[in-house]
């Protein structure tokens, strides 16, 4: 009744924990974009169907995976997410109903070994469980989302999101995401002032650290707020640089 889809690239150190957390699911599809660390072999050993696809953006990659699902309900996970036992039982019960097209799932954030229990971004509610034919991923290069036709409800059980192995990995993803976000801005015809964005950094920090509540998440909350304040600056600067470097017709 449920197919799980996961997109991967060099996730050998954590894909096993993700797959173990959904061992109750009969159909698991892993779409890999060319891992060189043995991710595919681990996934296959644990019973997943592994398919190669060149990476063209998060939205398109996940929508491709959805088309490979064998069952009417699809649970979309990232390789750095682990489903709790409570959530597993809740998911299996939810898909027996007929009233909803999709469900949002609470996702608890971890950063540098600390589980964030305070602040607005300590938990978010992405739509990750949906009925095939009633929902699909948009084509966003980054920060993709599910577009749903029909009613959406919210589950209570959480999944744990441990997105960054360390600071080195954080900056690798930071560079990847800001580049993709800059490309998305250009595609959408969005222009923003680099100077204004830089001058807004203190406001971004206040928003994350004080208003957003990360002051209660210790030194990790402080560091996360600082880095989050830098993100829009780098994104806008990359977009502006790329626009200026384009040859004029």
mmCIF file of C-alpha atoms in Angstrom:
data_model
loop_
_atom_site.group_PDB
_atom_site.id
_atom_site.type_symbol
_atom_site.label_atom_id
_atom_site.label_comp_id
_atom_site.label_asym_id
_atom_site.label_seq_id
_atom_site.Cartn_x
_atom_site.Cartn_y
_atom_site.Cartn_z
ATOM 1 C CA UNK A 1 0.000 0.000 0.000
ATOM 2 C CA UNK A 2 2.943 2.363 0.629
ATOM 3 C CA UNK A 3 6.005 3.032 -1.512
ATOM 4 C CA UNK A 4 8.947 4.938 -0.065
ATOM 5 C CA UNK A 5 11.069 7.078 -2.386
ATOM 6 C CA UNK A 6 14.554 8.350 -1.523
ATOM 7 C CA UNK A 7 17.024 10.248 -3.701
ATOM 8 C CA UNK A 8 20.705 9.755 -2.901
ATOM 9 C CA UNK A 9 24.248 10.787 -3.674
ATOM 10 C CA UNK A 10 27.082 9.459 -1.492
ATOM 11 C CA UNK A 11 24.968 8.642 1.565
ATOM 12 C CA UNK A 12 26.671 5.392 2.655
ATOM 13 C CA UNK A 13 27.198 6.601 6.235
ATOM 14 C CA UNK A 14 23.514 7.192 6.922
ATOM 15 C CA UNK A 15 21.267 5.547 4.338
ATOM 16 C CA UNK A 16 21.168 2.362 6.427
ATOM 17 C CA UNK A 17 19.569 4.123 9.411
ATOM 18 C CA UNK A 18 16.946 5.654 7.129
ATOM 19 C CA UNK A 19 16.120 2.308 5.522
ATOM 20 C CA UNK A 20 15.944 0.528 8.869
ATOM 21 C CA UNK A 21 13.376 3.032 10.076
ATOM 22 C CA UNK A 22 11.015 2.037 7.227
ATOM 23 C CA UNK A 23 11.798 -1.703 7.193
ATOM 24 C CA UNK A 24 8.051 -2.357 7.444
ATOM 25 C CA UNK A 25 7.562 -1.003 3.913
ATOM 26 C CA UNK A 26 7.571 -3.552 1.077
ATOM 27 C CA UNK A 27 8.443 -1.160 -1.756
ATOM 28 C CA UNK A 28 11.431 1.189 -1.375
ATOM 29 C CA UNK A 29 12.747 3.082 -4.403
ATOM 30 C CA UNK A 30 16.176 4.720 -4.268
ATOM 31 C CA UNK A 31 17.050 7.044 -7.144
ATOM 32 C CA UNK A 32 20.802 7.566 -7.090
ATOM 33 C CA UNK A 33 22.686 10.181 -9.105
ATOM 34 C CA UNK A 34 26.024 8.397 -9.280
ATOM 35 C CA UNK A 35 27.283 7.689 -5.767
ATOM 36 C CA UNK A 36 30.897 6.563 -5.508
ATOM 37 C CA UNK A 37 30.865 5.434 -1.869
ATOM 38 C CA UNK A 38 28.786 2.262 -2.101
ATOM 39 C CA UNK A 39 25.410 3.813 -1.316
ATOM 40 C CA UNK A 40 23.743 1.730 -4.037
ATOM 41 C CA UNK A 41 25.076 -1.566 -2.694
ATOM 42 C CA UNK A 42 23.890 -0.804 0.841
ATOM 43 C CA UNK A 43 20.423 0.119 -0.418
ATOM 44 C CA UNK A 44 20.162 -3.023 -2.533
ATOM 45 C CA UNK A 45 21.364 -5.197 0.345
ATOM 46 C CA UNK A 46 18.554 -3.788 2.457
ATOM 47 C CA UNK A 47 15.938 -4.590 -0.159
ATOM 48 C CA UNK A 48 15.541 -1.320 -2.037
ATOM 49 C CA UNK A 49 15.143 -0.971 -5.790
ATOM 50 C CA UNK A 50 18.008 1.247 -6.959
ATOM 51 C CA UNK A 51 17.728 3.249 -10.188
ATOM 52 C CA UNK A 52 20.308 5.638 -11.620
ATOM 53 C CA UNK A 53 19.302 9.085 -12.857
ATOM 54 C CA UNK A 54 21.495 12.070 -13.580
ATOM 55 C CA UNK A 55 20.699 14.845 -11.120
ATOM 56 C CA UNK A 56 18.739 17.718 -12.695
ATOM 57 C CA UNK A 57 17.314 19.347 -9.577
ATOM 58 C CA UNK A 58 15.615 18.152 -6.396
ATOM 59 C CA UNK A 59 12.062 18.583 -7.645
ATOM 60 C CA UNK A 60 12.557 16.706 -10.908
ATOM 61 C CA UNK A 61 14.586 13.977 -9.221
ATOM 62 C CA UNK A 62 11.883 13.267 -6.652
ATOM 63 C CA UNK A 63 9.079 13.418 -9.206
ATOM 64 C CA UNK A 64 10.943 10.851 -11.298
ATOM 65 C CA UNK A 65 11.153 8.622 -8.221
ATOM 66 C CA UNK A 66 7.406 8.986 -7.663
ATOM 67 C CA UNK A 67 6.744 7.544 -11.117
ATOM 68 C CA UNK A 68 8.572 4.361 -10.088
ATOM 69 C CA UNK A 69 6.396 3.793 -7.011
ATOM 70 C CA UNK A 70 4.437 0.545 -7.064
ATOM 71 C CA UNK A 71 1.761 1.492 -4.529
ATOM 72 C CA UNK A 72 -0.956 4.168 -4.355
ATOM 73 C CA UNK A 73 0.537 5.924 -1.312
ATOM 74 C CA UNK A 74 4.010 7.494 -1.479
ATOM 75 C CA UNK A 75 6.231 8.407 1.471
ATOM 76 C CA UNK A 76 9.083 10.690 0.402
ATOM 77 C CA UNK A 77 12.187 10.665 2.586
ATOM 78 C CA UNK A 78 15.639 12.155 2.371
ATOM 79 C CA UNK A 79 18.657 10.000 3.169
ATOM 80 C CA UNK A 80 19.316 12.069 6.315
ATOM 81 C CA UNK A 81 15.867 11.472 7.827
ATOM 82 C CA UNK A 82 14.809 8.722 10.231
ATOM 83 C CA UNK A 83 11.188 7.798 10.867
ATOM 84 C CA UNK A 84 10.273 7.233 14.522
ATOM 85 C CA UNK A 85 8.371 4.134 15.626
ATOM 86 C CA UNK A 86 5.403 6.322 16.581
ATOM 87 C CA UNK A 87 5.343 7.898 13.144
ATOM 88 C CA UNK A 88 5.662 4.498 11.431
ATOM 89 C CA UNK A 89 2.531 3.224 13.147
ATOM 90 C CA UNK A 90 0.674 6.449 12.471
ATOM 91 C CA UNK A 91 1.538 6.349 8.756
ATOM 92 C CA UNK A 92 0.350 2.773 8.390
ATOM 93 C CA UNK A 93 -2.942 3.677 10.062
ATOM 94 C CA UNK A 94 -3.399 6.930 8.089
ATOM 95 C CA UNK A 95 -3.230 5.331 4.643
ATOM 96 C CA UNK A 96 -6.165 3.094 5.494
ATOM 97 C CA UNK A 97 -8.425 6.150 5.433
ATOM 98 C CA UNK A 98 -9.986 7.624 2.325
ATOM 99 C CA UNK A 99 -10.607 11.268 3.279
ATOM 100 C CA UNK A 100 -7.170 12.876 2.743
ATOM 101 C CA UNK A 101 -4.943 13.233 -0.284
ATOM 102 C CA UNK A 102 -1.775 14.027 1.672
ATOM 103 C CA UNK A 103 -0.241 14.432 5.109
ATOM 104 C CA UNK A 104 2.313 16.794 6.565
ATOM 105 C CA UNK A 105 4.930 15.171 8.805
ATOM 106 C CA UNK A 106 6.680 16.915 11.718
ATOM 107 C CA UNK A 107 10.426 16.962 11.046
ATOM 108 C CA UNK A 108 12.712 17.597 14.046
ATOM 109 C CA UNK A 109 15.969 19.386 13.213
ATOM 110 C CA UNK A 110 19.427 18.370 14.465
ATOM 111 C CA UNK A 111 22.562 20.486 14.011
ATOM 112 C CA UNK A 112 26.105 19.433 14.939
ATOM 113 C CA UNK A 113 24.827 16.731 17.266
ATOM 114 C CA UNK A 114 22.189 18.828 19.030
ATOM 115 C CA UNK A 115 18.469 18.237 18.650
ATOM 116 C CA UNK A 116 16.782 21.628 18.471
ATOM 117 C CA UNK A 117 13.823 21.747 20.839
ATOM 118 C CA UNK A 118 13.152 25.484 20.613
ATOM 119 C CA UNK A 119 12.661 27.970 17.829
ATOM 120 C CA UNK A 120 10.553 28.205 14.728
ATOM 121 C CA UNK A 121 12.845 26.114 12.558
ATOM 122 C CA UNK A 122 13.413 23.401 15.172
ATOM 123 C CA UNK A 123 10.515 21.568 13.585
ATOM 124 C CA UNK A 124 8.848 22.027 10.224
ATOM 125 C CA UNK A 125 5.955 20.249 8.555
ATOM 126 C CA UNK A 126 6.728 19.229 4.971
ATOM 127 C CA UNK A 127 4.153 17.303 2.976
ATOM 128 C CA UNK A 128 5.784 13.901 2.599
ATOM 129 C CA UNK A 129 2.986 11.323 2.566
ATOM 130 C CA UNK A 130 0.572 11.579 -0.343
ATOM 131 C CA UNK A 131 -1.700 9.624 -2.606
ATOM 132 C CA UNK A 132 -0.344 8.956 -6.086
ATOM 133 C CA UNK A 133 -2.291 10.899 -8.700
ATOM 134 C CA UNK A 134 -3.359 13.543 -6.180
ATOM 135 C CA UNK A 135 0.025 15.192 -5.629
ATOM 136 C CA UNK A 136 3.383 15.761 -7.283
ATOM 137 C CA UNK A 137 6.642 17.588 -6.654
ATOM 138 C CA UNK A 138 7.173 20.919 -8.348
ATOM 139 C CA UNK A 139 10.253 21.362 -10.551
ATOM 140 C CA UNK A 140 12.188 23.651 -8.185
ATOM 141 C CA UNK A 141 15.952 23.188 -8.355
ATOM 142 C CA UNK A 142 16.152 23.412 -4.561
ATOM 143 C CA UNK A 143 13.668 23.661 -1.666
ATOM 144 C CA UNK A 144 11.184 21.620 -3.656
ATOM 145 C CA UNK A 145 7.647 21.087 -2.403
ATOM 146 C CA UNK A 146 4.643 18.881 -3.065
ATOM 147 C CA UNK A 147 1.632 20.345 -4.872
ATOM 148 C CA UNK A 148 -1.544 18.624 -3.661
ATOM 149 C CA UNK A 149 -5.045 18.344 -5.057
ATOM 150 C CA UNK A 150 -7.366 17.625 -2.151
ATOM 151 C CA UNK A 151 -7.303 17.737 1.628
ATOM 152 C CA UNK A 152 -4.093 17.767 3.663
ATOM 153 C CA UNK A 153 -3.861 16.709 7.304
ATOM 154 C CA UNK A 154 -0.952 16.689 9.760
ATOM 155 C CA UNK A 155 0.442 13.677 11.569
ATOM 156 C CA UNK A 156 1.820 13.844 15.123
ATOM 157 C CA UNK A 157 4.774 11.426 15.128
ATOM 158 C CA UNK A 158 8.116 12.954 14.197
ATOM 159 C CA UNK A 159 10.981 12.094 11.917
ATOM 160 C CA UNK A 160 14.490 13.178 12.866
ATOM 161 C CA UNK A 161 16.382 15.353 10.381
ATOM 162 C CA UNK A 162 20.168 15.226 10.813
ATOM 163 C CA UNK A 163 21.098 17.166 7.711
ATOM 164 C CA UNK A 164 24.748 18.035 8.329
ATOM 165 C CA UNK A 165 27.505 15.597 9.292
ATOM 166 C CA UNK A 166 29.840 18.431 10.355
ATOM 167 C CA UNK A 167 30.678 22.036 9.431
ATOM 168 C CA UNK A 168 32.620 20.966 6.357
ATOM 169 C CA UNK A 169 29.540 19.158 5.080
ATOM 170 C CA UNK A 170 27.387 22.152 6.016
ATOM 171 C CA UNK A 171 29.401 24.451 3.771
ATOM 172 C CA UNK A 172 29.353 21.926 0.935
ATOM 173 C CA UNK A 173 25.544 21.930 1.048
ATOM 174 C CA UNK A 174 25.510 25.693 1.665
ATOM 175 C CA UNK A 175 27.410 26.212 -1.581
ATOM 176 C CA UNK A 176 25.195 23.764 -3.461
ATOM 177 C CA UNK A 177 21.929 25.243 -2.172
ATOM 178 C CA UNK A 178 22.874 28.908 -2.638
ATOM 179 C CA UNK A 179 23.976 28.160 -6.215
ATOM 180 C CA UNK A 180 20.707 26.375 -6.989
ATOM 181 C CA UNK A 181 18.698 29.126 -5.282
ATOM 182 C CA UNK A 182 20.539 31.754 -7.324
ATOM 183 C CA UNK A 183 19.724 29.843 -10.531
ATOM 184 C CA UNK A 184 16.085 29.666 -9.425
ATOM 185 C CA UNK A 185 16.029 33.451 -8.878
ATOM 186 C CA UNK A 186 17.378 34.000 -12.382
ATOM 187 C CA UNK A 187 14.855 31.573 -13.896
ATOM 188 C CA UNK A 188 12.026 33.391 -12.082
ATOM 189 C CA UNK A 189 13.299 36.824 -13.110
ATOM 190 C CA UNK A 190 13.829 37.916 -9.496
ATOM 191 C CA UNK A 191 16.368 40.705 -8.870
ATOM 192 C CA UNK A 192 17.481 41.869 -5.435
ATOM 193 C CA UNK A 193 20.045 44.375 -4.265
ATOM 194 C CA UNK A 194 23.218 42.815 -2.877
ATOM 195 C CA UNK A 195 23.906 45.923 -0.784
ATOM 196 C CA UNK A 196 20.416 45.923 0.722
ATOM 197 C CA UNK A 197 20.685 42.198 1.509
ATOM 198 C CA UNK A 198 24.063 42.694 3.214
ATOM 199 C CA UNK A 199 22.694 45.578 5.292
ATOM 200 C CA UNK A 200 19.758 43.365 6.269
ATOM 201 C CA UNK A 201 22.005 40.711 7.835
ATOM 202 C CA UNK A 202 21.542 42.021 11.410
ATOM 203 C CA UNK A 203 17.784 41.832 10.922
ATOM 204 C CA UNK A 204 18.048 38.272 9.640
ATOM 205 C CA UNK A 205 20.089 37.361 12.713
ATOM 206 C CA UNK A 206 17.582 38.959 15.093
ATOM 207 C CA UNK A 207 14.806 37.110 13.298
ATOM 208 C CA UNK A 208 16.494 33.723 13.721
ATOM 209 C CA UNK A 209 18.208 34.046 17.081
ATOM 210 C CA UNK A 210 15.890 36.171 19.203
ATOM 211 C CA UNK A 211 12.466 36.213 17.533
ATOM 212 C CA UNK A 212 12.854 32.687 16.157
ATOM 213 C CA UNK A 213 13.918 31.360 19.560
ATOM 214 C CA UNK A 214 17.285 29.792 18.713
ATOM 215 C CA UNK A 215 18.786 31.618 21.660
ATOM 216 C CA UNK A 216 17.435 28.648 23.648
ATOM 217 C CA UNK A 217 19.335 26.086 21.542
ATOM 218 C CA UNK A 218 22.770 26.790 23.016
ATOM 219 C CA UNK A 219 25.905 27.549 21.006
ATOM 220 C CA UNK A 220 24.567 25.454 18.138
ATOM 221 C CA UNK A 221 21.554 27.759 17.967
ATOM 222 C CA UNK A 222 23.839 30.796 17.867
ATOM 223 C CA UNK A 223 25.953 29.339 15.073
ATOM 224 C CA UNK A 224 22.891 28.237 13.109
ATOM 225 C CA UNK A 225 21.420 31.754 13.330
ATOM 226 C CA UNK A 226 24.655 33.347 12.106
ATOM 227 C CA UNK A 227 24.954 30.968 9.171
ATOM 228 C CA UNK A 228 21.267 31.318 8.284
ATOM 229 C CA UNK A 229 21.721 35.099 8.183
ATOM 230 C CA UNK A 230 24.526 34.697 5.657
ATOM 231 C CA UNK A 231 22.505 32.447 3.314
ATOM 232 C CA UNK A 232 20.404 35.152 1.574
ATOM 233 C CA UNK A 233 23.486 37.333 1.077
ATOM 234 C CA UNK A 234 25.412 34.605 -0.742
ATOM 235 C CA UNK A 235 22.346 33.573 -2.752
ATOM 236 C CA UNK A 236 21.666 37.118 -3.964
ATOM 237 C CA UNK A 237 25.354 37.799 -4.635
ATOM 238 C CA UNK A 238 25.640 34.662 -6.769
ATOM 239 C CA UNK A 239 22.508 35.543 -8.724
ATOM 240 C CA UNK A 240 23.730 39.094 -9.368
ATOM 241 C CA UNK A 241 27.194 37.905 -10.409
ATOM 242 C CA UNK A 242 25.759 35.377 -12.841
ATOM 243 C CA UNK A 243 23.381 37.905 -14.343
ATOM 244 C CA UNK A 244 26.219 40.348 -14.967
ATOM 245 C CA UNK A 245 28.411 37.655 -16.512
ATOM 246 C CA UNK A 246 25.784 36.683 -19.081
ATOM 247 C CA UNK A 247 26.691 37.837 -22.573
ATOM 248 C CA UNK A 248 24.452 40.614 -23.863
ATOM 249 C CA UNK A 249 22.440 39.868 -27.021
#
